[in-house]
PDB file of C-alpha atoms and ligand atoms in Angstrom:
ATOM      1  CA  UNK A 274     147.009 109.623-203.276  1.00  0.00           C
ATOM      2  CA  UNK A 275     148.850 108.305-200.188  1.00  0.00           C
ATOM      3  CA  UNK A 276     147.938 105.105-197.779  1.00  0.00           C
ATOM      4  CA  UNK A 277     146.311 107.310-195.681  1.00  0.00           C
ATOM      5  CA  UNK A 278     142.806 105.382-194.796  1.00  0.00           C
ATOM      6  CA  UNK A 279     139.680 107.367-196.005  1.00  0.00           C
ATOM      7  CA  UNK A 280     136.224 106.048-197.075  1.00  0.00           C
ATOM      8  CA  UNK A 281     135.495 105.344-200.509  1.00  0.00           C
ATOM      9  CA  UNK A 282     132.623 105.774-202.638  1.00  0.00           C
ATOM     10  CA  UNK A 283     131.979 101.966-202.343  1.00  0.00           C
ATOM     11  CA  UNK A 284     131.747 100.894-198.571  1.00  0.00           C
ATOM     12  CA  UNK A 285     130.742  97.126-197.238  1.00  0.00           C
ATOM     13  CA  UNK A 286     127.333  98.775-196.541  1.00  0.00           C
ATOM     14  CA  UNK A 287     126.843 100.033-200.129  1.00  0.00           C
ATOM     15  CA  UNK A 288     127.538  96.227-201.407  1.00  0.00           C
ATOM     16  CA  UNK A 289     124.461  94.955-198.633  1.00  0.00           C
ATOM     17  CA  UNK A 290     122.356  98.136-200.675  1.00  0.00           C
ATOM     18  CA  UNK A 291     122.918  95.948-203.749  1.00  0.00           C
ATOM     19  CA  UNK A 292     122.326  92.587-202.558  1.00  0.00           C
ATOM     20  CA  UNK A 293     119.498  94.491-201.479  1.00  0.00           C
ATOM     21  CA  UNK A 294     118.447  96.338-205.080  1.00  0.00           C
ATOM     22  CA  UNK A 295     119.604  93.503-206.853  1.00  0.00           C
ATOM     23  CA  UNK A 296     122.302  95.288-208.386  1.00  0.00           C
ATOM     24  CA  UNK A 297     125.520  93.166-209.513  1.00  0.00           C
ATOM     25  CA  UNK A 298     128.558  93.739-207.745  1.00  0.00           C
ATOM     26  CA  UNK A 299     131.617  93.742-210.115  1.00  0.00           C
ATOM     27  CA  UNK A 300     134.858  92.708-208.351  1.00  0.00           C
ATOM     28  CA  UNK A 301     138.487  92.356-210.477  1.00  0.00           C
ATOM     29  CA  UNK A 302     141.843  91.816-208.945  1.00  0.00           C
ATOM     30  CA  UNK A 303     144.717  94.498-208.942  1.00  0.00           C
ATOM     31  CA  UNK A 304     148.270  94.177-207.384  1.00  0.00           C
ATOM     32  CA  UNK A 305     149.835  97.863-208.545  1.00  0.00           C
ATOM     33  CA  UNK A 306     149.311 101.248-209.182  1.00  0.00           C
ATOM     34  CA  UNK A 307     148.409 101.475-212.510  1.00  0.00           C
ATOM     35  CA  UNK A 308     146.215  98.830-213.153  1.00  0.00           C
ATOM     36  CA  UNK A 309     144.115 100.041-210.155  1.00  0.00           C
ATOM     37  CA  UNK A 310     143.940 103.116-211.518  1.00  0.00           C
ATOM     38  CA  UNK A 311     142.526 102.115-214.672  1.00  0.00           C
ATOM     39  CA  UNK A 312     140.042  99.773-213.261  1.00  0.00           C
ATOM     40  CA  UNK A 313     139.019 102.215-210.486  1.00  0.00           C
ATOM     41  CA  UNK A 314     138.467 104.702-213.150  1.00  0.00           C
ATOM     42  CA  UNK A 315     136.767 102.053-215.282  1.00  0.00           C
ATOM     43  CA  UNK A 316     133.856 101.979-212.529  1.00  0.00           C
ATOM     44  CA  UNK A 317     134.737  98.175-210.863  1.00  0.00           C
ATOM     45  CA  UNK A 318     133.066  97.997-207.357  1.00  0.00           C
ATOM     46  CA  UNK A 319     135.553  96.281-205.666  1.00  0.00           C
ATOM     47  CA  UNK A 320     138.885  95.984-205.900  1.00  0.00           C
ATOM     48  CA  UNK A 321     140.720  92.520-204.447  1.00  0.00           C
ATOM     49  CA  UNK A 322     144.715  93.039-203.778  1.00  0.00           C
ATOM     50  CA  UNK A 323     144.594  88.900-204.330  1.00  0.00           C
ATOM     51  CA  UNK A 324     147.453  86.899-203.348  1.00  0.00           C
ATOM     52  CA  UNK A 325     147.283  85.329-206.512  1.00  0.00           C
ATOM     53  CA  UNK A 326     149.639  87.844-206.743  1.00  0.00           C
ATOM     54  CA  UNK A 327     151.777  85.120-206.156  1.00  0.00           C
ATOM     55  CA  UNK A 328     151.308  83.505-209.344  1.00  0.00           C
ATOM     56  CA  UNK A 329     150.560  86.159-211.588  1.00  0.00           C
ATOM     57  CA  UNK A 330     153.428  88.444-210.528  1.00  0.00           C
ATOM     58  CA  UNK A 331     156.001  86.642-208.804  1.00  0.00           C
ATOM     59  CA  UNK A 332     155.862  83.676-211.076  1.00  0.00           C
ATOM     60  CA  UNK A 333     154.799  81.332-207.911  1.00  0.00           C
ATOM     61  CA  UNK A 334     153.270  77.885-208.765  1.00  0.00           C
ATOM     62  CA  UNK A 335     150.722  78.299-205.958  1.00  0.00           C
ATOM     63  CA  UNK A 336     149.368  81.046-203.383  1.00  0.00           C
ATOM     64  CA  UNK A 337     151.431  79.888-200.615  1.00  0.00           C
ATOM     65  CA  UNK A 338     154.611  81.483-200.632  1.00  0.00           C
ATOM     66  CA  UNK A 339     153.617  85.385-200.988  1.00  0.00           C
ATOM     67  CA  UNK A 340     154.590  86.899-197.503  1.00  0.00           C
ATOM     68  CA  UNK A 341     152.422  89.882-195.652  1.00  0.00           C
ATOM     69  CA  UNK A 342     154.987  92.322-196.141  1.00  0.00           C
ATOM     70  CA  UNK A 343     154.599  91.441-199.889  1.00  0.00           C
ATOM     71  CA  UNK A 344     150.473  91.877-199.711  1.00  0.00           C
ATOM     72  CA  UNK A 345     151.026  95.143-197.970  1.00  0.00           C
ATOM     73  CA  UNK A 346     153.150  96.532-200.558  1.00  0.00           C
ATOM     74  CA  UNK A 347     151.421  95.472-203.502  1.00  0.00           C
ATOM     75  CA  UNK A 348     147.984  96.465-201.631  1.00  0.00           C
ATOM     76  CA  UNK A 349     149.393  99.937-200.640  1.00  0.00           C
ATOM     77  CA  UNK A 350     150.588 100.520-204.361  1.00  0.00           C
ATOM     78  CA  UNK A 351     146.736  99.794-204.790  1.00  0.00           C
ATOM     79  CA  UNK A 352     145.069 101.808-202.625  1.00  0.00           C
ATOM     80  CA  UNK A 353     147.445 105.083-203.797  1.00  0.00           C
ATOM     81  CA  UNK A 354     145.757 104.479-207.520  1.00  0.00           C
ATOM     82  CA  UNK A 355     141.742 104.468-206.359  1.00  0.00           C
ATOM     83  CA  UNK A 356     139.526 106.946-205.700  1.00  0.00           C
ATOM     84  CA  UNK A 357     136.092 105.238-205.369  1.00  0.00           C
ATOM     85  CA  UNK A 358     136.225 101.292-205.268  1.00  0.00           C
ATOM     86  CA  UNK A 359     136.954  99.228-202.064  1.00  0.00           C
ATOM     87  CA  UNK A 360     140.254  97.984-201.502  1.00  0.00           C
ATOM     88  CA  UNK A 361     140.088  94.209-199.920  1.00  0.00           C
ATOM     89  CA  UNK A 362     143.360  92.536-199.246  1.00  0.00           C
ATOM     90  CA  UNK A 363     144.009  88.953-199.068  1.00  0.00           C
ATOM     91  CA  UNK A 364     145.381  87.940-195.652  1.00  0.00           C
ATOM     92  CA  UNK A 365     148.628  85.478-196.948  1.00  0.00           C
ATOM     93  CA  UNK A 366     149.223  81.890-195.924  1.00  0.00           C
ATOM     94  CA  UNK A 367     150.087  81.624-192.197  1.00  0.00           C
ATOM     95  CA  UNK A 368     149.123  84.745-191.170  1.00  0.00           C
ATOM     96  CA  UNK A 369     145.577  84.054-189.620  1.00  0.00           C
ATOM     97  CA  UNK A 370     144.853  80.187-189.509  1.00  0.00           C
ATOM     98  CA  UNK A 371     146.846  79.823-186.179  1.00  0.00           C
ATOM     99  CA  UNK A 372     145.872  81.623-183.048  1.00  0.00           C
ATOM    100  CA  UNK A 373     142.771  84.687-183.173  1.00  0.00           C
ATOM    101  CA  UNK A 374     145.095  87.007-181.589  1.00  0.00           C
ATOM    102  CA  UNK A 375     148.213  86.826-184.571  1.00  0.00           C
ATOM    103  CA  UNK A 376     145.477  86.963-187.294  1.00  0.00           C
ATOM    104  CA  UNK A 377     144.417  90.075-186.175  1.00  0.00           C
ATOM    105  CA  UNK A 378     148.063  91.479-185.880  1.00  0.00           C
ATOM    106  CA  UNK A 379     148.366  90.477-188.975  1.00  0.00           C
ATOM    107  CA  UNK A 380     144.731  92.004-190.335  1.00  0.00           C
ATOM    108  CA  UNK A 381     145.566  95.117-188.277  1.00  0.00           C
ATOM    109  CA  UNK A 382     149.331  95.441-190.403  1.00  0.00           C
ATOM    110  CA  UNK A 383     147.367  95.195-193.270  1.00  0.00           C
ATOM    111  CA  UNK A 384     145.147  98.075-192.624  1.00  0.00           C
ATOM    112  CA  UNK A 385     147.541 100.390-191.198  1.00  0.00           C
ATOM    113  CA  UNK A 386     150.588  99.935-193.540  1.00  0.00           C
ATOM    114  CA  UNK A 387     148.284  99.399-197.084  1.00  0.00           C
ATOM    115  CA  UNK A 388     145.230 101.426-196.035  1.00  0.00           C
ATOM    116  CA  UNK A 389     143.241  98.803-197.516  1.00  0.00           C
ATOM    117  CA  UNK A 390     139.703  98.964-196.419  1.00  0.00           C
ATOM    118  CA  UNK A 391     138.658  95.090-195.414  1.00  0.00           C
ATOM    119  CA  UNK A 392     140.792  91.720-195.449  1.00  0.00           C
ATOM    120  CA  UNK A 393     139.724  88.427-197.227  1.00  0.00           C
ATOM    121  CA  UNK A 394     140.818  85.306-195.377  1.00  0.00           C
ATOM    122  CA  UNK A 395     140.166  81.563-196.623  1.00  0.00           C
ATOM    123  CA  UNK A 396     138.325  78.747-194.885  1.00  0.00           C
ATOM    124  CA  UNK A 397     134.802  78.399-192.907  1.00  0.00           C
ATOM    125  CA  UNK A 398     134.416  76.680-189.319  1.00  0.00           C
ATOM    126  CA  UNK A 399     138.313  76.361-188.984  1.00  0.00           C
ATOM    127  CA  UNK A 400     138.838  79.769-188.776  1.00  0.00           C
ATOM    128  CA  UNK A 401     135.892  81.525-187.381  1.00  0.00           C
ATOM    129  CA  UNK A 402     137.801  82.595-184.369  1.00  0.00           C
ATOM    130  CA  UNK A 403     140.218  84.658-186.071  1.00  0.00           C
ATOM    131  CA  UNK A 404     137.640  85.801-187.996  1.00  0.00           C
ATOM    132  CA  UNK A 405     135.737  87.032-185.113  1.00  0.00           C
ATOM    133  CA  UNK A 406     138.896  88.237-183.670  1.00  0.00           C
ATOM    134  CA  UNK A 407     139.737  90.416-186.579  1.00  0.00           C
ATOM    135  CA  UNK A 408     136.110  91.957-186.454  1.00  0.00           C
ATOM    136  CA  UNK A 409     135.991  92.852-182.999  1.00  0.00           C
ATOM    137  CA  UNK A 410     138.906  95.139-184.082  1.00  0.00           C
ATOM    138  CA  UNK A 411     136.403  96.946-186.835  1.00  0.00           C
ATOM    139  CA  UNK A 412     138.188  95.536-189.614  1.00  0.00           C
ATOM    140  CA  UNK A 413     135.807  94.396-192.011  1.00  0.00           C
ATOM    141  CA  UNK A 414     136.259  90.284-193.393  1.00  0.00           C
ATOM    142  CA  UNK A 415     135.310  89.123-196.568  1.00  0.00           C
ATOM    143  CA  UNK A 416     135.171  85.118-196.322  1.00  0.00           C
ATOM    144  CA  UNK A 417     136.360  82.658-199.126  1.00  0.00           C
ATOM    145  CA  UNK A 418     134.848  78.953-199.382  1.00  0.00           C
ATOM    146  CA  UNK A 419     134.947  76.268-202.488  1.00  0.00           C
ATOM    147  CA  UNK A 420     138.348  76.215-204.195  1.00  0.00           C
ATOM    148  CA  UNK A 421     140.172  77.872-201.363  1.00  0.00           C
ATOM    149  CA  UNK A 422     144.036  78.217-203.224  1.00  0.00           C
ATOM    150  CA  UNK A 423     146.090  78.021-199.772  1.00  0.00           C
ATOM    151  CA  UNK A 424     144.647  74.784-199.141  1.00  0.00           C
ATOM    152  CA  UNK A 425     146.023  73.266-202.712  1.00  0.00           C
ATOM    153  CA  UNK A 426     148.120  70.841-200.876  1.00  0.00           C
ATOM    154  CA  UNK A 427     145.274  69.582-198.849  1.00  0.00           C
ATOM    155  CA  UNK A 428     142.727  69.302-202.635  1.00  0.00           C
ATOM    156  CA  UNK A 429     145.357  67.597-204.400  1.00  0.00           C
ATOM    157  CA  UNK A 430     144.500  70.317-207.140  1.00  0.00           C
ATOM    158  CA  UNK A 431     142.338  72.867-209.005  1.00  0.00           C
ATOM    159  CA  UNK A 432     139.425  70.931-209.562  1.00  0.00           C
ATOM    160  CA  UNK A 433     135.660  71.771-209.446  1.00  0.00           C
ATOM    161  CA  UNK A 434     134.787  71.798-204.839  1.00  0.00           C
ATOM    162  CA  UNK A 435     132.103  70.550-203.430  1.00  0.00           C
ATOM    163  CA  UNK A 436     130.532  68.218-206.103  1.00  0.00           C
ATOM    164  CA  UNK A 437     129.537  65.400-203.327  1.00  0.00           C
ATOM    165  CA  UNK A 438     126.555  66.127-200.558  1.00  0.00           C
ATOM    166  CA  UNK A 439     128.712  66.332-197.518  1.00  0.00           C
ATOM    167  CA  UNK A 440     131.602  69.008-198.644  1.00  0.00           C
ATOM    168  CA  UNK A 441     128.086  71.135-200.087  1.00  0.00           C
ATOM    169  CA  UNK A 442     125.896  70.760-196.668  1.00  0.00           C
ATOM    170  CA  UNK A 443     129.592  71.758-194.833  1.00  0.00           C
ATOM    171  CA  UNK A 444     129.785  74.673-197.628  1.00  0.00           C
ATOM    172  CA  UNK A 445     126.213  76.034-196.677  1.00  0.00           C
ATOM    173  CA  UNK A 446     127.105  75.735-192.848  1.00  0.00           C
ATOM    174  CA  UNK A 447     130.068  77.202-193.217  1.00  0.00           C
ATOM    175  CA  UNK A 448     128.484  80.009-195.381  1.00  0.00           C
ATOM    176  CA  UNK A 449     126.130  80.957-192.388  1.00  0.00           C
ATOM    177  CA  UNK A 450     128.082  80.665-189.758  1.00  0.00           C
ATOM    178  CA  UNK A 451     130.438  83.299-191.150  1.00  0.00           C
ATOM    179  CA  UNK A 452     127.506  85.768-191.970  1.00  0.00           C
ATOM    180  CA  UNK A 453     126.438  85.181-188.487  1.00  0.00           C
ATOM    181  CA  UNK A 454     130.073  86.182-187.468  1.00  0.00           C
ATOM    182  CA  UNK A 455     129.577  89.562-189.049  1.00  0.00           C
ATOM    183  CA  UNK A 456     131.670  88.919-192.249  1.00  0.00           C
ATOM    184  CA  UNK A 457     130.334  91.371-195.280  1.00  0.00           C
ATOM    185  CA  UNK A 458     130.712  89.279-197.818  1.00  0.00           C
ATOM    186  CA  UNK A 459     131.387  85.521-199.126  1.00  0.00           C
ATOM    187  CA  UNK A 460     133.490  84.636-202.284  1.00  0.00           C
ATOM    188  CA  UNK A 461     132.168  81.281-203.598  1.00  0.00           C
ATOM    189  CA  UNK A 462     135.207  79.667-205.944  1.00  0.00           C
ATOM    190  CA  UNK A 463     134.739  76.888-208.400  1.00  0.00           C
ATOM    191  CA  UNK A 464     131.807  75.537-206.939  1.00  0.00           C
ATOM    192  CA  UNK A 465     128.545  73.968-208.927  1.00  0.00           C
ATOM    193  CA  UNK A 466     126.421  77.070-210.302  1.00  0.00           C
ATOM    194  CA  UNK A 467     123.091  75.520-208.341  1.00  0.00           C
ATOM    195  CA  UNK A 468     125.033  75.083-204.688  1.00  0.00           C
ATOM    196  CA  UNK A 469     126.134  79.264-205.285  1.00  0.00           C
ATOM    197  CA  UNK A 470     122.668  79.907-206.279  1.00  0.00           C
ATOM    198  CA  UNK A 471     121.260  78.040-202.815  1.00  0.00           C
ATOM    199  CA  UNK A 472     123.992  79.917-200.511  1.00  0.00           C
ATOM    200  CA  UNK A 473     123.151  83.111-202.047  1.00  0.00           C
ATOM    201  CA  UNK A 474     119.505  82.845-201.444  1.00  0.00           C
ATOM    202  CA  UNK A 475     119.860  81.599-197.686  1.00  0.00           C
ATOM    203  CA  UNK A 476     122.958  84.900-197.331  1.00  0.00           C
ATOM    204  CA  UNK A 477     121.710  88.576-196.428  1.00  0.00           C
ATOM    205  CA  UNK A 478     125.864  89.327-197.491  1.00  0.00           C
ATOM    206  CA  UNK A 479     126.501  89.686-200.746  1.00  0.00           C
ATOM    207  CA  UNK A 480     127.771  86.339-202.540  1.00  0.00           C
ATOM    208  CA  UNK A 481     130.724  86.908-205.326  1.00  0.00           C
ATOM    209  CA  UNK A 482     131.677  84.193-207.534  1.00  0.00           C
ATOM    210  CA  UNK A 483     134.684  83.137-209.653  1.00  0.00           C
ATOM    211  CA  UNK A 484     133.186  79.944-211.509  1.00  0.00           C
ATOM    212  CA  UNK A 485     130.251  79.874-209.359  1.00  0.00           C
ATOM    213  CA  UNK A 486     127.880  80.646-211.914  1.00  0.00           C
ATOM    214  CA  UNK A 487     125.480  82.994-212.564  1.00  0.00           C
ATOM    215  CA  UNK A 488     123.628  83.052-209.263  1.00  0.00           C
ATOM    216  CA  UNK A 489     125.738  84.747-207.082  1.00  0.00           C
ATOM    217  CA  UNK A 490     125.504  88.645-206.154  1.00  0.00           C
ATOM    218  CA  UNK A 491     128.693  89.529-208.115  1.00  0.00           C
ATOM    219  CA  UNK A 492     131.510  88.079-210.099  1.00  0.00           C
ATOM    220  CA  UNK A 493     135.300  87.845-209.435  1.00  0.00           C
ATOM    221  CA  UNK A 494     137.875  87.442-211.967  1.00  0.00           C
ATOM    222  CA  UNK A 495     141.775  87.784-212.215  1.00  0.00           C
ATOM    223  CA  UNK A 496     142.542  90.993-213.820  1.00  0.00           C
ATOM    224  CA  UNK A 497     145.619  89.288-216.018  1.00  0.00           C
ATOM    225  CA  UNK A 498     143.428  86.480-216.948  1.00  0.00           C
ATOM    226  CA  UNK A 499     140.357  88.569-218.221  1.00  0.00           C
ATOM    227  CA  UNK A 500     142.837  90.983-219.990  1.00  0.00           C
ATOM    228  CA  UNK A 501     144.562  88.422-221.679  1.00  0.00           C
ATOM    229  CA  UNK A 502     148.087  88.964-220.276  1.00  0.00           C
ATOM    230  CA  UNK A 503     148.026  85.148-219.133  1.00  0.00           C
ATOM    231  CA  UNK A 504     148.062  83.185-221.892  1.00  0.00           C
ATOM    232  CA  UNK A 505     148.742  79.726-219.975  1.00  0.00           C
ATOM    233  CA  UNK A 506     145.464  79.302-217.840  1.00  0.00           C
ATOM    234  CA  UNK A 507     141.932  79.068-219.924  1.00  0.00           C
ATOM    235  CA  UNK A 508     139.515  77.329-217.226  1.00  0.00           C
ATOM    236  CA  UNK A 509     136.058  77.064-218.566  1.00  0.00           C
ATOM    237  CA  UNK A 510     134.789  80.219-216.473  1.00  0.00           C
ATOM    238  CA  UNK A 511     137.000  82.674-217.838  1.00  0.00           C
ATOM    239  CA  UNK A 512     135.585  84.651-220.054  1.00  0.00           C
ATOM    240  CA  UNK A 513     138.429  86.782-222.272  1.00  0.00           C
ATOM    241  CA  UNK A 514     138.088  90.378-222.619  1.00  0.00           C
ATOM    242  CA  UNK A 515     140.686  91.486-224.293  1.00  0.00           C
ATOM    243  CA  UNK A 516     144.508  89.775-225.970  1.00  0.00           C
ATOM    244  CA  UNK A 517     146.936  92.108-224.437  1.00  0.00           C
ATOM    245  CA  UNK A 518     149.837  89.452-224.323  1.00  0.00           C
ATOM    246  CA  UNK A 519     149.465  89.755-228.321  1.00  0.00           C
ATOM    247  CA  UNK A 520     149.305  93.535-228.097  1.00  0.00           C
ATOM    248  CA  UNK A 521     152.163  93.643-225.611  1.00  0.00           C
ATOM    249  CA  UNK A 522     154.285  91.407-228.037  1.00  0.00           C
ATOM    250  CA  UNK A 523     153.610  93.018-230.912  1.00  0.00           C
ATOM    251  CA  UNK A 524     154.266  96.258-229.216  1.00  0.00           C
ATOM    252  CA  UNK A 525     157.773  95.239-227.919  1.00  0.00           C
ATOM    253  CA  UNK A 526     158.739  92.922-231.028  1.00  0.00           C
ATOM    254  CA  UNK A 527     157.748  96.884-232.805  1.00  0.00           C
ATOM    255  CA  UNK A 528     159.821  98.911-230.708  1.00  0.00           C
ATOM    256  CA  UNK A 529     163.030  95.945-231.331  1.00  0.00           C
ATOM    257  CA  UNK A 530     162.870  96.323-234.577  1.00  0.00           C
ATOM    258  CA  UNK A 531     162.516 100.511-234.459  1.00  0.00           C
ATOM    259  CA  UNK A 532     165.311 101.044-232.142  1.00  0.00           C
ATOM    260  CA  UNK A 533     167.463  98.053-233.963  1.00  0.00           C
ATOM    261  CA  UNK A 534     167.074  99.925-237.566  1.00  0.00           C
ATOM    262  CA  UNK A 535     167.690 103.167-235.954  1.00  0.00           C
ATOM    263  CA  UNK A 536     163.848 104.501-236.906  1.00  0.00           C
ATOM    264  CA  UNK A 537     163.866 105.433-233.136  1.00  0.00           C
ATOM    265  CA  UNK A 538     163.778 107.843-232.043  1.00  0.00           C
ATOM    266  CA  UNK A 539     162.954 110.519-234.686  1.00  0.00           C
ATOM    267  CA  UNK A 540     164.172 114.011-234.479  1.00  0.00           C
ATOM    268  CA  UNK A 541     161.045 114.977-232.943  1.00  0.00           C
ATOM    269  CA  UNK A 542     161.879 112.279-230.552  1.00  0.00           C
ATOM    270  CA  UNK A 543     165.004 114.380-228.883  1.00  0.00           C
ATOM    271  CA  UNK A 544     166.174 117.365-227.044  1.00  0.00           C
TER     272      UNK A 544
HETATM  273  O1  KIV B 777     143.754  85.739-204.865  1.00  0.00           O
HETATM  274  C1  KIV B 777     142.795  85.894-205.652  1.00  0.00           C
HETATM  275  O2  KIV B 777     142.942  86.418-206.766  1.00  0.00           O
HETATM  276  C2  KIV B 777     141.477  85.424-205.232  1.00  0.00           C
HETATM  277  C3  KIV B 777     140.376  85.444-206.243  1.00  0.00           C
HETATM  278  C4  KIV B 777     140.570  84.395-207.258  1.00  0.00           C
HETATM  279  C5  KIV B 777     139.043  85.362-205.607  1.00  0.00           C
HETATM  280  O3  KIV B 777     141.308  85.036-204.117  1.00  0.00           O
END
């Protein structure tokens, strides 16, 4: 499969169709080949190129420092592994929270170069003119609000977002201002399970949620955190679907100890 754009099974207007039927949108991140090949062919809906590719491949303490040539090539390895679900690529810090018109330079790389198929940007009224920007180009926007990961520095850290009345009310605003915009979609992070609830009910755009409860339209999760690659980072939402970093080991620590005793490889095992 090469970056060359073509439309998916899943499109933003099949997602509304669900909202619509009440069918749950499954969402997991991928930042190569392989994995997105396995979760495309394990029937996920939506497939987020995340720039917690950051942390989870580069080894980064936070989201910041992951640059858009980065996102395009792990988002291009991506979208030459999936067949059916929709590609959506996280737009990096810096790239869109300055002026409209170098956000959608940047959203425009991003299609072009990864053949992604819609761009995720963090942030509500702050950024509604790049996001309007980007869409008068076509490109479809996924918004983010609640534990937005670029802004770290700004939350002072991880925590649970908008506990208190006034960072909720701004939340819901925010929420509707971005539907109005023409965004397909909101990701709601780390937010109290009755605030997603409200902001899905009040959204005709799908809601998906990453420790947002079960309210929302769909659910998010990291793909090395659910697999159990990532043994370092058990938040309460996270559920655990598998222990690979045990398998891996074990695997590995196997293979040591075959090639070290000289059990590998067999003579089957050579030309
Ligand atoms: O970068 C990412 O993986 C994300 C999800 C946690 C929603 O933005």
């Amino acid at each position: 499969m090469s970056t060359e754009s073509k439309v998916r099974a899943v499109t933003t207007l099949r997602l509304k169709q669900m909202k619509e039927q009440g069918e749950k949108i499954s969402m997991i991140t991928s930042y190569d080949y392989s994995m997105a090949k396995i979760v495309d062919a394990a029937g996920i809906d939506v497939i987020l190129v995340g720039d917690s590719a950051a942390n989870v491949m580069a080894g980064h303490q936070t989201t910041l420092p992951i640059t858009l040539d980065q996102m395009i090539y792990h988002a291009s390895s991506v979208v030459r592994g999936v067949e059916r679900a929709l590609v959506v690529c996280d737009m990096p810090f810096g790239t869109y929270q300055g002026d409209p018109q170098t956000a959608l330079n940047s959203a425009v790389r991003i299609m072009k170069e990864s053949g992604a198929d819609a761009v995720k940007l963090e942030g509500g009224e702050e950024i509604l003119d790049s996001v309007k920007r980007i869409l008068t180009a076509g490109i479809p926007v996924m918004a983010h609000l609640g534990l937005t990961p670029q802004s770290i520095h700004k939350f002072g850290g991880y925590g649970l977002r908008a506990k208190e009345e006034a960072e909720a009310e701004k939340l819901i605003h925010d929420a509707k201002l971005l539907e109005e915009a023409g965004c397909f979609a909101v990701v709601l992070e780390k937010i109290p399970a009755a605030l997603a609830k409200r902001v899905t009910e009040s959204l005709t755009v799908p809601t998906i949620g990453i420790g947002a409860g079960a309210g929302t339209d769909g659910q998010v999760l990291v793909v090395h955190d659910m697999l159990g690659i990532n043994k370092g980072f058990s938040p309460k939402f996270l559920r655990r679907y598998a222990d690979l970093h045990t398998i891996m080991t074990e695997a590995v620590e196997h293979y040591v100890e075959d090639v070290k005793s000289g059990d590998f490889p067999n003579e089957n095992e050579q030309y």
